[in-house]
Short mmCIF file of C-alpha atoms in Angstrom, two decimals:
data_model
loop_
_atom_site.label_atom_id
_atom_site.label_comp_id
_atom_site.label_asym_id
_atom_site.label_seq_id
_atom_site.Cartn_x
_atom_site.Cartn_y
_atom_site.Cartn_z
CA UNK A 1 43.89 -218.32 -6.37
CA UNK A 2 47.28 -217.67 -7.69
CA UNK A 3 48.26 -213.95 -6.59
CA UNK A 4 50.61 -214.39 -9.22
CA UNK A 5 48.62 -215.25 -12.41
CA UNK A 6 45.93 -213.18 -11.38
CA UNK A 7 48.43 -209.91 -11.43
CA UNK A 8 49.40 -211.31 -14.64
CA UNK A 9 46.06 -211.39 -16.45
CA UNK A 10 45.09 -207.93 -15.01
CA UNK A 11 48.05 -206.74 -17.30
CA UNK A 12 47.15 -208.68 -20.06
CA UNK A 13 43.77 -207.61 -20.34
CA UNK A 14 44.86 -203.66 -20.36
CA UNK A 15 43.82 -202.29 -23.84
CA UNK A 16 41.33 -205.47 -24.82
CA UNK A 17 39.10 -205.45 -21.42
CA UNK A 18 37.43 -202.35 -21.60
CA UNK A 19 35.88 -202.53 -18.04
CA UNK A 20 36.63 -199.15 -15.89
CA UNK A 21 35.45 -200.32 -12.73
CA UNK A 22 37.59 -203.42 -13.06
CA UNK A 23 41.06 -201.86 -13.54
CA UNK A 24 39.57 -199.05 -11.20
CA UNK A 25 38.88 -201.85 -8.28
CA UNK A 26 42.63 -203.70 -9.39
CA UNK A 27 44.50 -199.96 -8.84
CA UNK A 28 42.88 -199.38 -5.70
CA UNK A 29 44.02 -202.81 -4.50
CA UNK A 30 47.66 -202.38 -6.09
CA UNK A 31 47.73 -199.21 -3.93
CA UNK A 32 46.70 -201.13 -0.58
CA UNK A 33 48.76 -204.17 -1.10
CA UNK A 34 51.87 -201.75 -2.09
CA UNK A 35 51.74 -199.98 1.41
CA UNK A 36 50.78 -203.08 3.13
CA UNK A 37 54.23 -204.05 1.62
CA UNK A 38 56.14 -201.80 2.13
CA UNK A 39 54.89 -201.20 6.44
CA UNK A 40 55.48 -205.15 6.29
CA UNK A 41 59.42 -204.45 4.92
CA UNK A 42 59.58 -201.37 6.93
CA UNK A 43 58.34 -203.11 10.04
CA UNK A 44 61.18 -205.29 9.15
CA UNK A 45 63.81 -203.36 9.13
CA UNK A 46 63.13 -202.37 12.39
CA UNK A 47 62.87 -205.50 13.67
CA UNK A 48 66.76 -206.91 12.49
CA UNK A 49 68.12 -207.11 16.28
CA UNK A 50 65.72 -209.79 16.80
CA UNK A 51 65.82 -211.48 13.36
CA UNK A 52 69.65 -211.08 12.80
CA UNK A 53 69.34 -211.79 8.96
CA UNK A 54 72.47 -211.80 6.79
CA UNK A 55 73.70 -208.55 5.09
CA UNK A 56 72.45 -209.78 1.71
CA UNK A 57 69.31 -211.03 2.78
CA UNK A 58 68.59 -207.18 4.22
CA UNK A 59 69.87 -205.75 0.42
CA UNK A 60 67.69 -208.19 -1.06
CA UNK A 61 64.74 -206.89 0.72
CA UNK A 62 65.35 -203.75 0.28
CA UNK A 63 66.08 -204.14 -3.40
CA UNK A 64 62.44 -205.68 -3.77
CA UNK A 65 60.93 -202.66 -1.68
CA UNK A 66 63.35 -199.80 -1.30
CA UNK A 67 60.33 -197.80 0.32
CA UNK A 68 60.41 -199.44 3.46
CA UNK A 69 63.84 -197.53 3.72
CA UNK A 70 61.49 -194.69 4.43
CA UNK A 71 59.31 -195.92 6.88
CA UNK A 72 58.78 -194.42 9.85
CA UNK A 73 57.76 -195.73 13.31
CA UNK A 74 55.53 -194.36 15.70
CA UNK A 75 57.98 -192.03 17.18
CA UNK A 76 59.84 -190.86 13.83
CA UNK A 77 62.57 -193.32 13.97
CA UNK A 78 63.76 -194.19 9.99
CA UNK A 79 65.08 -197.77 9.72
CA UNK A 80 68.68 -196.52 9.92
CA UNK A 81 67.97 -194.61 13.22
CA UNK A 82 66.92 -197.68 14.81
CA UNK A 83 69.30 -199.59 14.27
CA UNK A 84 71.73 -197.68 16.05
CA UNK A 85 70.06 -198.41 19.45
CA UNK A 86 70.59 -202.22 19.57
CA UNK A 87 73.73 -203.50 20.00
CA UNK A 88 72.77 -206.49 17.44
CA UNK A 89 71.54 -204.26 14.62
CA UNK A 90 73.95 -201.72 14.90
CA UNK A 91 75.61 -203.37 12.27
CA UNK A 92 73.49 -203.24 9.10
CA UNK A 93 74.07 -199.30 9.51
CA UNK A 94 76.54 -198.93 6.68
CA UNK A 95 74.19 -201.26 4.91
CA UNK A 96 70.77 -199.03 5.59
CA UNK A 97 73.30 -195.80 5.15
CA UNK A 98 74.48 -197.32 1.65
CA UNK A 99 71.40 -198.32 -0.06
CA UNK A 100 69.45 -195.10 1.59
CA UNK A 101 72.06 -192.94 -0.53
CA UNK A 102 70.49 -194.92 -3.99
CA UNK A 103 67.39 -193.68 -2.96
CA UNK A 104 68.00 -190.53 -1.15
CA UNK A 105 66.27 -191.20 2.24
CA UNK A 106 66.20 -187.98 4.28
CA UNK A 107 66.91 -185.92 1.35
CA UNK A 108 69.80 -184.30 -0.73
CA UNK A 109 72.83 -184.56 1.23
CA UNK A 110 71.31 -186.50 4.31
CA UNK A 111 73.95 -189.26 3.34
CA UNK A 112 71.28 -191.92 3.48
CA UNK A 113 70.08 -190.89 6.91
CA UNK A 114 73.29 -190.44 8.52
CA UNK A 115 72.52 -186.94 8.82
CA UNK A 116 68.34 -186.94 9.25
CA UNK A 117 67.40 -185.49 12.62
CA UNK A 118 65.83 -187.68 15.25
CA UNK A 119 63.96 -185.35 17.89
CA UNK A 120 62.94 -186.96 21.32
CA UNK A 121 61.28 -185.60 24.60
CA UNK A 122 64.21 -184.57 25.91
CA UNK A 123 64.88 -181.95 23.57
CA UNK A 124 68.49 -183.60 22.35
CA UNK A 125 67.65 -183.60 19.02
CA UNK A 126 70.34 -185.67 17.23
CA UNK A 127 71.37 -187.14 13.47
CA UNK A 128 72.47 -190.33 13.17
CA UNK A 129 76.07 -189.72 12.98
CA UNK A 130 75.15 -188.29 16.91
CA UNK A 131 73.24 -190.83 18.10
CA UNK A 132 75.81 -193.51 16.90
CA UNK A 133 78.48 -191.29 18.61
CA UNK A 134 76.57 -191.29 22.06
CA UNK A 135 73.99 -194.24 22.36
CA UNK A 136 74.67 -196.34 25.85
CA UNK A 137 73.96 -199.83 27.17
CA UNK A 138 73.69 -199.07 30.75
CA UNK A 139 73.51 -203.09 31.29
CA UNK A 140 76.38 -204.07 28.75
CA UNK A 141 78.05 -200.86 27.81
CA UNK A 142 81.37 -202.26 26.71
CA UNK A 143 79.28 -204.76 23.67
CA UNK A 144 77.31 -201.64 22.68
CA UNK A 145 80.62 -199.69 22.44
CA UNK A 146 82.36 -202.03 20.75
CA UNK A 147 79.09 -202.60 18.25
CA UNK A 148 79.14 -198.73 17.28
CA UNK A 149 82.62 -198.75 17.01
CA UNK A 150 82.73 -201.26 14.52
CA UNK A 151 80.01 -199.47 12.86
CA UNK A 152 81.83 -196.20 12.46
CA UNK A 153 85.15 -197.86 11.33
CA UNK A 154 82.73 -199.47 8.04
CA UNK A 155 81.41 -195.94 7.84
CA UNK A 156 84.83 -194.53 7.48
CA UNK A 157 85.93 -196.90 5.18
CA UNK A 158 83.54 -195.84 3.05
CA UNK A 159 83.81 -192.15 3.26
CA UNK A 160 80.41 -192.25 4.50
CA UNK A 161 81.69 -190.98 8.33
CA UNK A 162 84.73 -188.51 7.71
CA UNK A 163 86.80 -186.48 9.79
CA UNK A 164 85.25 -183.01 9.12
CA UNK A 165 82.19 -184.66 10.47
CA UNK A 166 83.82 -184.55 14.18
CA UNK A 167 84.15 -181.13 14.34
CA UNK A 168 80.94 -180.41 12.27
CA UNK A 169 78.49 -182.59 14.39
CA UNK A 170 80.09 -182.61 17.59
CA UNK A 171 81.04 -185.77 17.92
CA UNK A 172 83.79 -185.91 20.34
CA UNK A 173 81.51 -184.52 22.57
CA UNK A 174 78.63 -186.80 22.07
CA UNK A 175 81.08 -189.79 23.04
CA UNK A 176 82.67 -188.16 25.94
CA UNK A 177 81.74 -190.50 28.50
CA UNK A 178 82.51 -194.08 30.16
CA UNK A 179 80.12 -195.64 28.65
CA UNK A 180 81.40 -194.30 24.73
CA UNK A 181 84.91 -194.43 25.58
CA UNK A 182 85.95 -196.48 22.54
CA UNK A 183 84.24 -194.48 20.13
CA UNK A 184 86.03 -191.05 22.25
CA UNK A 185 89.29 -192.21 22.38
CA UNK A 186 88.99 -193.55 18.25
CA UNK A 187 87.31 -189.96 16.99
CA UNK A 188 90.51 -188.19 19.57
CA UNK A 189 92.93 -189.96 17.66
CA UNK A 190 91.38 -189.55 14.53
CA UNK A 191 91.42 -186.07 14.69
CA UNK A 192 93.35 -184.84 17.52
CA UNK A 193 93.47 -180.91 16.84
CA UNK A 194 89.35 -181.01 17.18
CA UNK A 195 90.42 -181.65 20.90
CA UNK A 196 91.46 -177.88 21.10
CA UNK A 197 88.72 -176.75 19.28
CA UNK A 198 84.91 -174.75 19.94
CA UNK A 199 82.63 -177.12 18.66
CA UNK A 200 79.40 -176.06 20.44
CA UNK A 201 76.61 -173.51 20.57
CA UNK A 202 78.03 -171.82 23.60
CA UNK A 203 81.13 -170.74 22.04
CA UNK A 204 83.38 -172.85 24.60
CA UNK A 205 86.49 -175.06 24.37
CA UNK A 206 85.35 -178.55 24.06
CA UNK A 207 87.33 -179.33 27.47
CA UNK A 208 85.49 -176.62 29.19
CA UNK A 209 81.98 -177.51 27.66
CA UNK A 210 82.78 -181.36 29.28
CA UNK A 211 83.66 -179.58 32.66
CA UNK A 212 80.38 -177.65 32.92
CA UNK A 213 77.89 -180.40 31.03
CA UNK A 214 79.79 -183.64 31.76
CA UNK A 215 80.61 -185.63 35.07
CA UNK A 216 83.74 -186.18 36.80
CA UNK A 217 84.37 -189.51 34.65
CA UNK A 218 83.92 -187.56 31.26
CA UNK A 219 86.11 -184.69 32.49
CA UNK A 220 88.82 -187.68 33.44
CA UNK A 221 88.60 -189.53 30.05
CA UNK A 222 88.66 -186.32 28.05
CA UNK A 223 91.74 -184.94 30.11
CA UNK A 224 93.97 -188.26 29.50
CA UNK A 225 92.98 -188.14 25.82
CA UNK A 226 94.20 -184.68 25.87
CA UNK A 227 97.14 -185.50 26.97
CA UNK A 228 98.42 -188.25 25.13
CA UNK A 229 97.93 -185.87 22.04
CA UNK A 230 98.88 -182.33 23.38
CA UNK A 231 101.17 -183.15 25.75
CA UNK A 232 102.54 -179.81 25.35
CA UNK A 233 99.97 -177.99 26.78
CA UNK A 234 99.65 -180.40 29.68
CA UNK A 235 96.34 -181.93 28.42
CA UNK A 236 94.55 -178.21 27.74
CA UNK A 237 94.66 -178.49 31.73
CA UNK A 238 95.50 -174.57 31.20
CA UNK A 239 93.22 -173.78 28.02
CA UNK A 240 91.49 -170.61 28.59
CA UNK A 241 87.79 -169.96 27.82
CA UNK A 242 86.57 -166.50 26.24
CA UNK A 243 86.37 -164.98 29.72
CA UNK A 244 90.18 -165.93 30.80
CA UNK A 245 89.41 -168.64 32.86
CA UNK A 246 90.85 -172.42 32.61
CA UNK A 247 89.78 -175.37 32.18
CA UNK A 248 91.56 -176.37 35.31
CA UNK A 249 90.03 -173.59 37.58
CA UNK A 250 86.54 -174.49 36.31
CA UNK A 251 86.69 -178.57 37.21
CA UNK A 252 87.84 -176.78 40.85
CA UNK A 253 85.09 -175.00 41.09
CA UNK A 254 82.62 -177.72 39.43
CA UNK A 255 84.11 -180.51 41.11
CA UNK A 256 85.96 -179.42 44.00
CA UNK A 257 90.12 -178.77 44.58
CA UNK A 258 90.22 -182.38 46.03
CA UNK A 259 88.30 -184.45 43.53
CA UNK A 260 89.72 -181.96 40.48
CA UNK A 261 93.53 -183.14 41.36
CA UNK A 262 92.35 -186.61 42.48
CA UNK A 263 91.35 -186.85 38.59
CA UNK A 264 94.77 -185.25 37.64
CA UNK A 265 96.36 -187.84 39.38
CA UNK A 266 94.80 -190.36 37.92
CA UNK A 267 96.15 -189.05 34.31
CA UNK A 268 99.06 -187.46 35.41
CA UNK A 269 101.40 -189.02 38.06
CA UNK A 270 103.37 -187.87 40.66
CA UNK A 271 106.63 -189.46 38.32
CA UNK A 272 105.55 -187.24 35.33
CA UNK A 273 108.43 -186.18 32.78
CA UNK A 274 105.81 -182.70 31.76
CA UNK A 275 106.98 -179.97 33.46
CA UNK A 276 103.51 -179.07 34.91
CA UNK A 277 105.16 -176.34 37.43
CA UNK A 278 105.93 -174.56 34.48
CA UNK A 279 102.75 -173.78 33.42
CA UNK A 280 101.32 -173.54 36.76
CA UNK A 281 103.37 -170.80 37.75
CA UNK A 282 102.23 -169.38 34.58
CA UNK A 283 98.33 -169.71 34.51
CA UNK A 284 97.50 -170.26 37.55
CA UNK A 285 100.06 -169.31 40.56
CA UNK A 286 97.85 -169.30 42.91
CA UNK A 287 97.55 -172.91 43.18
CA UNK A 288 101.31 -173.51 42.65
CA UNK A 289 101.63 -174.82 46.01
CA UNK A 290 98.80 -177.81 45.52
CA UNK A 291 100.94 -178.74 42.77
CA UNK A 292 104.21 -178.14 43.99
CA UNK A 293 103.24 -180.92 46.89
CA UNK A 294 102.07 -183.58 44.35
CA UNK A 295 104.52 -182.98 41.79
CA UNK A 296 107.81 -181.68 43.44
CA UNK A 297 110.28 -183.41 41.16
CA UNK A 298 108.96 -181.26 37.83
CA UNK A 299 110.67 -178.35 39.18
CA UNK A 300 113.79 -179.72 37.74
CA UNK A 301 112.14 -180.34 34.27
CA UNK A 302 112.86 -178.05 31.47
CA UNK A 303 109.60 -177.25 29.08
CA UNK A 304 109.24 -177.77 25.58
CA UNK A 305 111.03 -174.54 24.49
CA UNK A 306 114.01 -175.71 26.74
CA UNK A 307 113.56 -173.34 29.25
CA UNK A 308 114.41 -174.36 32.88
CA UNK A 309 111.60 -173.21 36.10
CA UNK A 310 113.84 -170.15 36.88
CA UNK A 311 114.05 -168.92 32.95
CA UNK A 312 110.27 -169.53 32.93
CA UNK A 313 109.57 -167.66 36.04
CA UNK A 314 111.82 -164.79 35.08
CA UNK A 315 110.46 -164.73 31.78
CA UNK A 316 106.82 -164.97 33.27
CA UNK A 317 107.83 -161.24 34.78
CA UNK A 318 106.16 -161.94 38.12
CA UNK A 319 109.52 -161.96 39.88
CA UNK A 320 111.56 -158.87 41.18
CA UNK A 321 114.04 -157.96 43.55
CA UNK A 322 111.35 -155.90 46.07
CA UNK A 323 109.06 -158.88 45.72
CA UNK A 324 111.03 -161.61 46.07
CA UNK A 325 114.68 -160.93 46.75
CA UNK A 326 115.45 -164.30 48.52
CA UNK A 327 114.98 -165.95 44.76
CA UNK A 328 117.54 -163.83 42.78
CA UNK A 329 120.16 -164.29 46.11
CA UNK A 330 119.80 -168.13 45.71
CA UNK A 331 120.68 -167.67 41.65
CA UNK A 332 123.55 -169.71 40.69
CA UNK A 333 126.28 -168.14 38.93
CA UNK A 334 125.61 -171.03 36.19
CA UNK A 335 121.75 -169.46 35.73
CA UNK A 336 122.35 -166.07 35.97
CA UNK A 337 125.37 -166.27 32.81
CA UNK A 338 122.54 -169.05 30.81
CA UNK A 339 120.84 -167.85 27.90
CA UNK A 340 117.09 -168.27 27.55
CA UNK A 341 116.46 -170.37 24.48
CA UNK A 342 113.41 -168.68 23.90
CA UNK A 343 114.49 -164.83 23.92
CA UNK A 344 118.53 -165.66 23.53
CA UNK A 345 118.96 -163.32 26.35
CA UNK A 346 120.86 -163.62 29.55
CA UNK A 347 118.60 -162.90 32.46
CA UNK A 348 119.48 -159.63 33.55
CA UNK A 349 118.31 -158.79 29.54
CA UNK A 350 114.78 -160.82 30.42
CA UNK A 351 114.04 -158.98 33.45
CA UNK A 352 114.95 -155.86 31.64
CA UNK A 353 112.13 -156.72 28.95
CA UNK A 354 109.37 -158.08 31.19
CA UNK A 355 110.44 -155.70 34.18
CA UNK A 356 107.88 -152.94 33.22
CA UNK A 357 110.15 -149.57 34.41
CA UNK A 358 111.75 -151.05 36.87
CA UNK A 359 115.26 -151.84 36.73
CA UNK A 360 116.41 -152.45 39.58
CA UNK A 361 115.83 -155.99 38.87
CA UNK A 362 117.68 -155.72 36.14
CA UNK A 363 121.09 -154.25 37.54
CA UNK A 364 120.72 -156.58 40.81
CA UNK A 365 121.31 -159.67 38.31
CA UNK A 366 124.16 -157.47 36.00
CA UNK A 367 126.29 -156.36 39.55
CA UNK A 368 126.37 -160.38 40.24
CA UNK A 369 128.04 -160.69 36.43
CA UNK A 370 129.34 -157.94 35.37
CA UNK A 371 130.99 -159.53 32.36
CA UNK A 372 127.97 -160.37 30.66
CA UNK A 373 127.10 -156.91 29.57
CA UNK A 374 129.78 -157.22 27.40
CA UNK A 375 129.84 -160.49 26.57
CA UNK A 376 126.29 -159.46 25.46
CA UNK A 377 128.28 -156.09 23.31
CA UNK A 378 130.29 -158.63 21.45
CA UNK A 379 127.43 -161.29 20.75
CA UNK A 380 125.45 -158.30 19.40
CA UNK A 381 128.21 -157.16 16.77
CA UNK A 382 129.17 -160.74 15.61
CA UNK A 383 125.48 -161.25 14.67
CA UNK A 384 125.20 -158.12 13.06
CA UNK A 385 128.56 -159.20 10.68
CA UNK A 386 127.22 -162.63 10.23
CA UNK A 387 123.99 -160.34 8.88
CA UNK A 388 125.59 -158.29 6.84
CA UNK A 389 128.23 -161.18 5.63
CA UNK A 390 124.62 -162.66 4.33
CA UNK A 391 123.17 -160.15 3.01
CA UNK A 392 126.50 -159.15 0.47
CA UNK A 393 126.56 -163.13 -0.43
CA UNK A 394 122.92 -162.62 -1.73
CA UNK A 395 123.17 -159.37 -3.65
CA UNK A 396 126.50 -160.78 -5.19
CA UNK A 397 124.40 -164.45 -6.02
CA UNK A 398 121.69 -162.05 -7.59
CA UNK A 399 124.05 -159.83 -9.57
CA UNK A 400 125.74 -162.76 -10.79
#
């Protein structure tokens, strides 16, 4: 019998056959053959890392039976959410994410099933957009970074993955690890300020949360990341948490001092041009000697603002003459007469602003240079006649 002509003269015969239990007995097998379809199509779907059809063969199928878009194996997984954890299917993603859209799988605003929840045993109960982000090959890791990667750049391309979603879903943090570090390193450059950012439920800096969740390795690749884009801030080395602590003094007390600077070293070397003492001395002194001994040559290094180590020290306001009288002896007459470029103050002006009451700093550094009290009197006045030379060209510009 042809399947065919028989579904043909079923239709015909609507309106002249007037047999009930016929068209009855035809509806109930419409039904069964429709869901036999679509679990054969479904079934399909999640069986395209072994069949490895073309791209238009898959749209074709699913044009034919767009509900096997929907089906669901025994563990929950849509179509689209299996793909993602073979490295030879990972590819019709954008595909599955694309047509699901036409026929909003997962719902309004699920994108397709980009952002449908997949709950496992473990409890890590993921979207799409997650599991693409974090999926490993523990026997080929580099292919099945490389396949997700590839994935996510399509995605991208057509604004079906964009860079609010990074921040939104986590996603530098779901790829923080060896076996993700393509994906990582493209979603760091992609958006490079979500490096700095809280983007998890405990309310912690993203470099912290790796510290405390993460591994050695992820703290490592999220550290050089860090620092080819905030190079500023040493790699958020020195970010501090809610509670005041850094991210540094937390790998040293996950990880231990040895294996914390072992992992610096590897990002940061001992030839650095960042002046790393600067902001040691700053935020956290107490191991300024661990760094002083592995990066020695910094202490000549002026920071970002311009300031040399003995401007950044004064300005830090840990330094006076009672506690430490052999460092304002050994002051050059060149650094005691330089201007901070920060506060445009000569030193013994810093010390007088960070000094707390105590001046005694401040008149130490003023007896070796006199002259710069008044140099500092006539400085003072000029800038107050530039000011008011400004201010008279402005009211005559508005009266005229």
């Amino acid at each position: 019998m042809d399947l065919k002509a028989a579904v043909d003269t079923a239709i015909k015969l609507q309106g002249t056959l007037k047999d009930e239990a016929f068209f009855s007995e035809i509806k109930e097998f419409a039904a069964i053959t429709n869901t036999r379809f679509t679990d054969a199509a479904g079934q399909a779907l999640h069986r395209l890392h072994t069949t490895k059809p073309s791209e238009d063969t898959v749209k074709q199928l699913i044009k034919g039976i767009p509900s096997s878009l929907f089906y669901r194996k025994h563990n929950g997984q849509l179509p689209i959410q299996s793909s993602v954890f073979r490295a030879q299917s990972v590819k019709y993603l954008p595909i599955l994410a694309k047509e699901g859209i036409k026929h909003n799988v997962g719902g309004d605003g699920m994108r397709g099933g980009l952002l449908v929840v997949f709950p496992n045993q473990a409890g890590h109960n993921r979207n799409t957009l997650q599991l693409l982000a974090n999926i490993k090959n523990p026997t080929n890791p580099t292919l099945k970074d490389t396949a997700c990667l590839d994935a996510m750049k399509v995605l991208r391309n057509g604004d079906l993955l964009v860079k609010k979603d990074i921040n939104d879903y986590c996603l530098l943090l779901c790829s923080c690890k060896p076996a993700a570090k393509k994906r990582f390193e493209y979603l760091a450059d992609w958006d490079p300020d979500c490096l700095m950012t809280d983007t998890n439920s405990q309310d912690l800096p993203n470099m912290h949360h790796i510290i405390k969740k993460g591994d050695l390795a992820s703290f490592t690749l999220y550290l050089r990341a860090s620092l080819k884009h905030h190079a500023q801030h040493i790699g958020l080395l020195f970010q501090n948490d809610n509670d005041g602590n850094t991210a540094f003094e937390l790998a040293v007390q996950m990880y231990g001092k040895e294996k914390t600077f072992k992992a610096i070293r590897e990002c940061i070397p001992s030839n650095t041009t960042l002046p790393i003492l600067h902001h040691v001395m700053r935020c956290a002194p107490e191991y300024f000697n661990n760094f002083s001994i592995r990066y020695p040559s910094t202490i000549y290094l002026r920071d970002h603002n311009g300031r040399s180590f003995t401007q950044a020290q004064l300005a830090a306001g840990t330094k006076t003459i009672e506690n430490d009288g052999f460092f304002f002896l050994r002051l050059t007459d060149d650094e005691i007469a330089e201007i901070d470029p920060v506060t445009k103050q000569y030193p013994f002006l810093t010390a007088a602003t960070v000094s707390k009451g105590d001046l005694s700093t401040t008149l130490f550094l003023l007896s070796k240079n006199p002259s710069l009290l008044e140099r500092y009197r006539e400085q003072v006045t000029q800038d107050r006649l530039q000011e008011q030379g400004k201010t008279r060209t402005l009211k005559r510009k508005r009266d005229d």
